[in-house]
PDB file of C-alpha atoms in Angstrom:
ATOM      1  CA  UNK X   1      10.398 -66.360  24.270  1.00 34.00           C
ATOM      2  CA  UNK X   2       9.519 -66.900  27.913  1.00 39.00           C
ATOM      3  CA  UNK X   3       6.118 -65.938  29.158  1.00 39.00           C
ATOM      4  CA  UNK X   4       5.780 -63.055  31.515  1.00 38.00           C
ATOM      5  CA  UNK X   5       2.190 -62.030  30.836  1.00 44.00           C
ATOM      6  CA  UNK X   6      -0.772 -62.531  33.103  1.00 51.00           C
ATOM      7  CA  UNK X   7      -3.267 -63.299  30.380  1.00 68.00           C
ATOM      8  CA  UNK X   8      -3.118 -65.067  27.070  1.00 82.00           C
ATOM      9  CA  UNK X   9      -3.837 -63.434  23.719  1.00 92.00           C
ATOM     10  CA  UNK X  10      -6.982 -64.860  22.227  1.00 95.00           C
ATOM     11  CA  UNK X  11      -7.862 -65.704  18.648  1.00 96.00           C
ATOM     12  CA  UNK X  12     -11.548 -66.157  17.875  1.00 96.00           C
ATOM     13  CA  UNK X  13     -12.390 -68.011  14.694  1.00 97.00           C
ATOM     14  CA  UNK X  14     -15.637 -69.072  13.119  1.00 97.00           C
ATOM     15  CA  UNK X  15     -16.128 -72.817  12.832  1.00 97.00           C
ATOM     16  CA  UNK X  16     -15.034 -73.979   9.398  1.00 97.00           C
ATOM     17  CA  UNK X  17     -12.668 -71.070   8.835  1.00 97.00           C
ATOM     18  CA  UNK X  18      -8.891 -71.388   8.804  1.00 97.00           C
ATOM     19  CA  UNK X  19      -6.892 -70.335  11.873  1.00 97.00           C
ATOM     20  CA  UNK X  20      -3.410 -68.877  11.912  1.00 97.00           C
ATOM     21  CA  UNK X  21      -1.536 -68.745  15.192  1.00 97.00           C
ATOM     22  CA  UNK X  22       1.756 -66.898  15.306  1.00 96.00           C
ATOM     23  CA  UNK X  23       4.828 -67.184  17.457  1.00 95.00           C
ATOM     24  CA  UNK X  24       8.039 -65.208  17.695  1.00 95.00           C
ATOM     25  CA  UNK X  25      10.913 -67.286  18.959  1.00 93.00           C
ATOM     26  CA  UNK X  26      13.917 -66.003  20.814  1.00 88.00           C
ATOM     27  CA  UNK X  27      17.073 -67.796  19.768  1.00 90.00           C
ATOM     28  CA  UNK X  28      18.330 -67.571  16.201  1.00 91.00           C
ATOM     29  CA  UNK X  29      20.402 -70.705  16.816  1.00 90.00           C
ATOM     30  CA  UNK X  30      17.391 -72.867  17.755  1.00 92.00           C
ATOM     31  CA  UNK X  31      17.278 -75.868  15.471  1.00 90.00           C
ATOM     32  CA  UNK X  32      13.927 -77.489  16.141  1.00 93.00           C
ATOM     33  CA  UNK X  33      10.451 -76.152  16.768  1.00 96.00           C
ATOM     34  CA  UNK X  34       7.270 -77.739  18.011  1.00 96.00           C
ATOM     35  CA  UNK X  35       3.623 -76.756  18.361  1.00 97.00           C
ATOM     36  CA  UNK X  36       1.653 -78.059  21.311  1.00 97.00           C
ATOM     37  CA  UNK X  37      -2.060 -77.878  22.100  1.00 98.00           C
ATOM     38  CA  UNK X  38      -3.134 -77.654  25.730  1.00 97.00           C
ATOM     39  CA  UNK X  39      -6.707 -78.200  26.793  1.00 96.00           C
ATOM     40  CA  UNK X  40      -7.921 -77.008  30.176  1.00 93.00           C
ATOM     41  CA  UNK X  41      -6.539 -79.051  33.042  1.00 91.00           C
ATOM     42  CA  UNK X  42      -4.385 -81.224  30.811  1.00 94.00           C
ATOM     43  CA  UNK X  43      -0.783 -81.389  29.700  1.00 95.00           C
ATOM     44  CA  UNK X  44       0.414 -80.144  26.296  1.00 96.00           C
ATOM     45  CA  UNK X  45      -0.283 -82.429  23.378  1.00 96.00           C
ATOM     46  CA  UNK X  46       2.140 -82.646  20.450  1.00 95.00           C
ATOM     47  CA  UNK X  47       0.696 -81.331  17.173  1.00 97.00           C
ATOM     48  CA  UNK X  48       3.513 -80.902  14.690  1.00 97.00           C
ATOM     49  CA  UNK X  49       7.205 -80.144  14.547  1.00 96.00           C
ATOM     50  CA  UNK X  50       9.702 -78.691  12.085  1.00 97.00           C
ATOM     51  CA  UNK X  51      13.471 -78.630  11.872  1.00 95.00           C
ATOM     52  CA  UNK X  52      15.399 -75.484  11.056  1.00 94.00           C
ATOM     53  CA  UNK X  53      16.452 -76.804   7.634  1.00 95.00           C
ATOM     54  CA  UNK X  54      12.820 -76.666   6.490  1.00 97.00           C
ATOM     55  CA  UNK X  55      10.437 -73.751   6.043  1.00 97.00           C
ATOM     56  CA  UNK X  56       7.148 -75.627   5.800  1.00 98.00           C
ATOM     57  CA  UNK X  57       5.723 -78.874   7.021  1.00 98.00           C
ATOM     58  CA  UNK X  58       2.207 -80.212   6.663  1.00 97.00           C
ATOM     59  CA  UNK X  59       0.223 -82.588   8.799  1.00 95.00           C
ATOM     60  CA  UNK X  60      -3.407 -83.534   8.918  1.00 93.00           C
ATOM     61  CA  UNK X  61      -5.295 -80.222   8.789  1.00 96.00           C
ATOM     62  CA  UNK X  62      -2.263 -78.408  10.189  1.00 98.00           C
ATOM     63  CA  UNK X  63       0.681 -76.652   8.580  1.00 98.00           C
ATOM     64  CA  UNK X  64       3.691 -75.118  10.274  1.00 98.00           C
ATOM     65  CA  UNK X  65       5.672 -72.344   8.597  1.00 98.00           C
ATOM     66  CA  UNK X  66       9.112 -71.282   9.718  1.00 97.00           C
ATOM     67  CA  UNK X  67      10.707 -67.956   8.802  1.00 96.00           C
ATOM     68  CA  UNK X  68      14.209 -67.925  10.231  1.00 94.00           C
ATOM     69  CA  UNK X  69      14.979 -64.471   8.880  1.00 95.00           C
ATOM     70  CA  UNK X  70      12.542 -62.858  11.281  1.00 95.00           C
ATOM     71  CA  UNK X  71      12.454 -65.694  13.869  1.00 95.00           C
ATOM     72  CA  UNK X  72       8.785 -66.368  13.273  1.00 96.00           C
ATOM     73  CA  UNK X  73       6.767 -69.546  13.437  1.00 96.00           C
ATOM     74  CA  UNK X  74       3.126 -69.999  12.531  1.00 97.00           C
ATOM     75  CA  UNK X  75       0.570 -72.764  12.859  1.00 98.00           C
ATOM     76  CA  UNK X  76      -2.248 -72.938  10.353  1.00 98.00           C
ATOM     77  CA  UNK X  77      -5.310 -75.014  11.132  1.00 98.00           C
ATOM     78  CA  UNK X  78      -7.617 -75.719   8.230  1.00 98.00           C
ATOM     79  CA  UNK X  79     -11.382 -75.926   8.650  1.00 97.00           C
ATOM     80  CA  UNK X  80     -11.254 -75.158  12.369  1.00 98.00           C
ATOM     81  CA  UNK X  81     -13.517 -77.317  14.525  1.00 97.00           C
ATOM     82  CA  UNK X  82     -14.921 -76.832  18.049  1.00 97.00           C
ATOM     83  CA  UNK X  83     -12.500 -79.478  19.283  1.00 96.00           C
ATOM     84  CA  UNK X  84      -9.617 -77.241  18.249  1.00 98.00           C
ATOM     85  CA  UNK X  85     -10.490 -74.791  21.042  1.00 97.00           C
ATOM     86  CA  UNK X  86      -7.483 -74.809  23.369  1.00 97.00           C
ATOM     87  CA  UNK X  87      -4.290 -72.923  24.174  1.00 97.00           C
ATOM     88  CA  UNK X  88      -1.532 -73.359  21.644  1.00 97.00           C
ATOM     89  CA  UNK X  89       2.138 -73.032  22.508  1.00 97.00           C
ATOM     90  CA  UNK X  90       5.149 -72.959  20.279  1.00 96.00           C
ATOM     91  CA  UNK X  91       8.402 -74.311  21.677  1.00 95.00           C
ATOM     92  CA  UNK X  92      11.954 -73.962  20.448  1.00 94.00           C
ATOM     93  CA  UNK X  93      14.716 -76.421  21.109  1.00 91.00           C
ATOM     94  CA  UNK X  94      17.805 -74.667  22.368  1.00 81.00           C
ATOM     95  CA  UNK X  95      20.966 -76.018  20.746  1.00 78.00           C
ATOM     96  CA  UNK X  96      22.638 -76.675  24.050  1.00 72.00           C
ATOM     97  CA  UNK X  97      22.770 -80.439  23.851  1.00 68.00           C
ATOM     98  CA  UNK X  98      20.230 -80.823  26.643  1.00 72.00           C
ATOM     99  CA  UNK X  99      17.116 -80.662  24.406  1.00 79.00           C
ATOM    100  CA  UNK X 100      15.486 -78.125  26.673  1.00 89.00           C
ATOM    101  CA  UNK X 101      12.537 -76.299  25.222  1.00 93.00           C
ATOM    102  CA  UNK X 102      11.688 -72.637  25.586  1.00 92.00           C
ATOM    103  CA  UNK X 103       7.966 -72.160  25.393  1.00 94.00           C
ATOM    104  CA  UNK X 104       6.215 -69.164  23.887  1.00 93.00           C
ATOM    105  CA  UNK X 105       3.553 -67.194  25.712  1.00 92.00           C
ATOM    106  CA  UNK X 106       0.676 -69.178  24.213  1.00 94.00           C
ATOM    107  CA  UNK X 107      -2.451 -68.225  22.286  1.00 96.00           C
ATOM    108  CA  UNK X 108      -5.977 -69.169  23.235  1.00 96.00           C
ATOM    109  CA  UNK X 109      -8.014 -70.305  20.250  1.00 97.00           C
ATOM    110  CA  UNK X 110     -11.784 -69.949  20.581  1.00 96.00           C
ATOM    111  CA  UNK X 111     -13.908 -71.559  17.913  1.00 97.00           C
ATOM    112  CA  UNK X 112     -17.270 -69.885  17.451  1.00 95.00           C
ATOM    113  CA  UNK X 113     -20.201 -72.000  16.368  1.00 88.00           C
TER     114      UNK X 113
ATOM    115  CA  UNK G   1       2.469 -94.385  21.311  1.00 69.00           C
ATOM    116  CA  UNK G   2       4.579 -92.079  23.500  1.00 82.00           C
ATOM    117  CA  UNK G   3       2.264 -92.054  26.483  1.00 92.00           C
ATOM    118  CA  UNK G   4       3.342 -90.295  29.658  1.00 96.00           C
ATOM    119  CA  UNK G   5       1.384 -90.871  32.840  1.00 96.00           C
ATOM    120  CA  UNK G   6       1.476 -88.560  35.808  1.00 97.00           C
ATOM    121  CA  UNK G   7       0.152 -89.320  39.263  1.00 97.00           C
ATOM    122  CA  UNK G   8      -1.634 -87.989  41.199  1.00 97.00           C
ATOM    123  CA  UNK G   9      -3.610 -85.668  38.997  1.00 96.00           C
ATOM    124  CA  UNK G  10      -4.738 -83.582  41.952  1.00 96.00           C
ATOM    125  CA  UNK G  11      -3.600 -83.292  45.543  1.00 96.00           C
ATOM    126  CA  UNK G  12      -4.528 -81.087  48.468  1.00 96.00           C
ATOM    127  CA  UNK G  13      -2.388 -81.114  51.571  1.00 94.00           C
ATOM    128  CA  UNK G  14      -1.562 -79.099  54.649  1.00 95.00           C
ATOM    129  CA  UNK G  15       1.272 -76.624  54.798  1.00 96.00           C
ATOM    130  CA  UNK G  16       4.517 -78.227  55.902  1.00 96.00           C
ATOM    131  CA  UNK G  17       3.921 -81.651  54.421  1.00 96.00           C
ATOM    132  CA  UNK G  18       5.875 -83.172  51.547  1.00 97.00           C
ATOM    133  CA  UNK G  19       4.222 -84.303  48.345  1.00 97.00           C
ATOM    134  CA  UNK G  20       5.563 -86.767  45.790  1.00 97.00           C
ATOM    135  CA  UNK G  21       4.511 -86.673  42.149  1.00 97.00           C
ATOM    136  CA  UNK G  22       5.279 -89.560  39.808  1.00 97.00           C
ATOM    137  CA  UNK G  23       5.941 -89.388  36.080  1.00 96.00           C
ATOM    138  CA  UNK G  24       6.040 -92.576  34.036  1.00 96.00           C
ATOM    139  CA  UNK G  25       6.680 -93.230  30.383  1.00 94.00           C
ATOM    140  CA  UNK G  26       4.341 -96.130  29.629  1.00 94.00           C
ATOM    141  CA  UNK G  27       5.388 -97.352  26.213  1.00 90.00           C
ATOM    142  CA  UNK G  28       8.921 -96.072  25.729  1.00 91.00           C
ATOM    143  CA  UNK G  29      12.134 -95.658  27.635  1.00 92.00           C
ATOM    144  CA  UNK G  30      12.779 -92.038  28.465  1.00 90.00           C
ATOM    145  CA  UNK G  31      16.407 -91.021  28.414  1.00 88.00           C
ATOM    146  CA  UNK G  32      15.448 -87.609  29.739  1.00 92.00           C
ATOM    147  CA  UNK G  33      12.530 -86.331  31.752  1.00 95.00           C
ATOM    148  CA  UNK G  34      11.657 -82.708  32.413  1.00 96.00           C
ATOM    149  CA  UNK G  35       9.637 -81.057  35.166  1.00 97.00           C
ATOM    150  CA  UNK G  36       7.688 -77.876  34.535  1.00 97.00           C
ATOM    151  CA  UNK G  37       5.563 -75.551  36.569  1.00 97.00           C
ATOM    152  CA  UNK G  38       2.646 -73.645  35.121  1.00 95.00           C
ATOM    153  CA  UNK G  39       0.733 -70.774  36.702  1.00 92.00           C
ATOM    154  CA  UNK G  40      -2.814 -69.942  35.561  1.00 89.00           C
ATOM    155  CA  UNK G  41      -2.968 -68.415  32.094  1.00 88.00           C
ATOM    156  CA  UNK G  42       0.776 -68.585  31.723  1.00 91.00           C
ATOM    157  CA  UNK G  43       3.253 -70.629  29.822  1.00 93.00           C
ATOM    158  CA  UNK G  44       5.307 -73.589  31.038  1.00 95.00           C
ATOM    159  CA  UNK G  45       8.395 -72.821  33.076  1.00 95.00           C
ATOM    160  CA  UNK G  46      11.104 -75.447  33.087  1.00 95.00           C
ATOM    161  CA  UNK G  47      12.177 -76.388  36.610  1.00 97.00           C
ATOM    162  CA  UNK G  48      14.683 -79.148  36.003  1.00 96.00           C
ATOM    163  CA  UNK G  49      16.036 -81.699  33.574  1.00 94.00           C
ATOM    164  CA  UNK G  50      16.437 -85.252  34.754  1.00 91.00           C
ATOM    165  CA  UNK G  51      18.550 -87.981  33.173  1.00 87.00           C
ATOM    166  CA  UNK G  52      18.263 -91.574  34.324  1.00 84.00           C
ATOM    167  CA  UNK G  53      20.854 -92.485  36.894  1.00 81.00           C
ATOM    168  CA  UNK G  54      22.277 -89.025  37.338  1.00 85.00           C
ATOM    169  CA  UNK G  55      21.513 -85.902  39.322  1.00 88.00           C
ATOM    170  CA  UNK G  56      18.941 -83.520  37.971  1.00 92.00           C
ATOM    171  CA  UNK G  57      19.966 -80.198  36.485  1.00 93.00           C
ATOM    172  CA  UNK G  58      17.939 -77.364  37.949  1.00 95.00           C
ATOM    173  CA  UNK G  59      17.079 -74.085  36.249  1.00 95.00           C
ATOM    174  CA  UNK G  60      18.207 -70.852  37.786  1.00 94.00           C
ATOM    175  CA  UNK G  61      16.064 -69.839  40.722  1.00 95.00           C
ATOM    176  CA  UNK G  62      14.691 -73.327  41.403  1.00 96.00           C
ATOM    177  CA  UNK G  63      15.655 -74.644  44.846  1.00 95.00           C
ATOM    178  CA  UNK G  64      16.979 -78.160  44.516  1.00 93.00           C
ATOM    179  CA  UNK G  65      16.443 -78.896  48.209  1.00 95.00           C
ATOM    180  CA  UNK G  66      12.844 -77.802  47.887  1.00 96.00           C
ATOM    181  CA  UNK G  67      12.062 -79.741  44.736  1.00 97.00           C
ATOM    182  CA  UNK G  68      13.733 -83.135  44.972  1.00 96.00           C
ATOM    183  CA  UNK G  69      13.944 -85.085  41.737  1.00 95.00           C
ATOM    184  CA  UNK G  70      14.746 -88.752  41.436  1.00 91.00           C
ATOM    185  CA  UNK G  71      15.087 -90.543  38.095  1.00 89.00           C
ATOM    186  CA  UNK G  72      15.745 -94.099  39.146  1.00 83.00           C
ATOM    187  CA  UNK G  73      14.771 -95.872  35.942  1.00 90.00           C
ATOM    188  CA  UNK G  74      14.183 -95.199  32.260  1.00 90.00           C
ATOM    189  CA  UNK G  75      10.456 -95.121  32.839  1.00 93.00           C
ATOM    190  CA  UNK G  76      10.036 -93.298  36.151  1.00 94.00           C
ATOM    191  CA  UNK G  77      10.919 -89.905  37.553  1.00 94.00           C
ATOM    192  CA  UNK G  78       9.566 -88.419  40.756  1.00 96.00           C
ATOM    193  CA  UNK G  79       9.305 -84.864  41.992  1.00 97.00           C
ATOM    194  CA  UNK G  80       8.978 -84.336  45.723  1.00 97.00           C
ATOM    195  CA  UNK G  81       7.925 -80.913  46.975  1.00 97.00           C
ATOM    196  CA  UNK G  82       9.370 -80.805  50.473  1.00 96.00           C
ATOM    197  CA  UNK G  83       7.768 -78.857  53.318  1.00 96.00           C
ATOM    198  CA  UNK G  84       5.226 -77.446  50.918  1.00 95.00           C
ATOM    199  CA  UNK G  85       3.696 -74.013  51.541  1.00 95.00           C
ATOM    200  CA  UNK G  86       0.800 -72.171  49.881  1.00 95.00           C
ATOM    201  CA  UNK G  87       3.151 -70.421  47.462  1.00 95.00           C
ATOM    202  CA  UNK G  88       4.100 -73.851  46.083  1.00 96.00           C
ATOM    203  CA  UNK G  89       0.536 -74.356  44.910  1.00 96.00           C
ATOM    204  CA  UNK G  90       0.632 -74.736  41.151  1.00 96.00           C
ATOM    205  CA  UNK G  91       0.181 -77.056  38.184  1.00 97.00           C
ATOM    206  CA  UNK G  92       3.217 -79.321  37.820  1.00 98.00           C
ATOM    207  CA  UNK G  93       3.779 -81.095  34.519  1.00 98.00           C
ATOM    208  CA  UNK G  94       6.366 -83.637  33.498  1.00 97.00           C
ATOM    209  CA  UNK G  95       7.556 -84.593  30.056  1.00 97.00           C
ATOM    210  CA  UNK G  96       9.691 -87.389  28.704  1.00 95.00           C
ATOM    211  CA  UNK G  97      11.702 -87.919  25.579  1.00 92.00           C
ATOM    212  CA  UNK G  98      13.972 -90.491  23.993  1.00 89.00           C
ATOM    213  CA  UNK G  99      16.624 -89.922  21.379  1.00 81.00           C
ATOM    214  CA  UNK G 100      15.759 -87.046  19.083  1.00 79.00           C
ATOM    215  CA  UNK G 101      12.005 -87.460  19.543  1.00 86.00           C
ATOM    216  CA  UNK G 102       9.916 -84.543  20.804  1.00 91.00           C
ATOM    217  CA  UNK G 103       8.990 -84.258  24.440  1.00 94.00           C
ATOM    218  CA  UNK G 104       5.721 -85.916  25.357  1.00 95.00           C
ATOM    219  CA  UNK G 105       3.828 -84.583  28.331  1.00 97.00           C
ATOM    220  CA  UNK G 106       1.833 -85.993  31.180  1.00 96.00           C
ATOM    221  CA  UNK G 107      -1.528 -84.518  32.109  1.00 96.00           C
ATOM    222  CA  UNK G 108      -0.137 -82.589  35.039  1.00 97.00           C
ATOM    223  CA  UNK G 109      -0.669 -82.541  38.796  1.00 97.00           C
ATOM    224  CA  UNK G 110      -2.605 -79.756  40.405  1.00 97.00           C
ATOM    225  CA  UNK G 111      -1.116 -79.129  43.823  1.00 97.00           C
ATOM    226  CA  UNK G 112      -3.010 -77.099  46.407  1.00 96.00           C
ATOM    227  CA  UNK G 113      -1.377 -76.344  49.738  1.00 96.00           C
ATOM    228  CA  UNK G 114      -3.682 -75.146  52.517  1.00 93.00           C
TER     229      UNK G 114
END
């Protein structure tokens, strides 16, 4: 959904552990979902995507899970590293033909040494 | 691949001046470019969608006369903040896409109006 908060939820994870970042999306008709990583002062960087006809997709050290029943998306990062510290946003593609994205509120991931 | 360059990365100007921000897709032709605004510790808010050669489509609440968008080629879109005031200070980010590919983002422009 759209962000209205003034501060981001934070997930603190020990280096080497797995991270799970969750996202609730807003539109049951959305057909495409993306996870982005945003480091301070930079633009969002594409991590992984998934189409609505799939429920799981794996990349390098990352896995995205999609549960359409409850409109839930998650990003799993294996063996979290200090360089993974950033804000993570999920985005849903609205099926309007314009390929506009609705961004989630974001989660700050802090990796503890 | 899929590199989007945004310029300038940071600008400070006096109230009442106009500021132009450029967004370029460096290694692909962007059929659509998007302009977002981001406040500190918040998510990205879509301002407008820009297709090459046609007028931009603005989101509800975004003043088209305030935020002028030009998408003259498949690799360049510009956002001009006209008669900028302190409340226009923000982080502006563009993205570009082609076909069914995901949007790729520039590194943003931090605009500070004194």
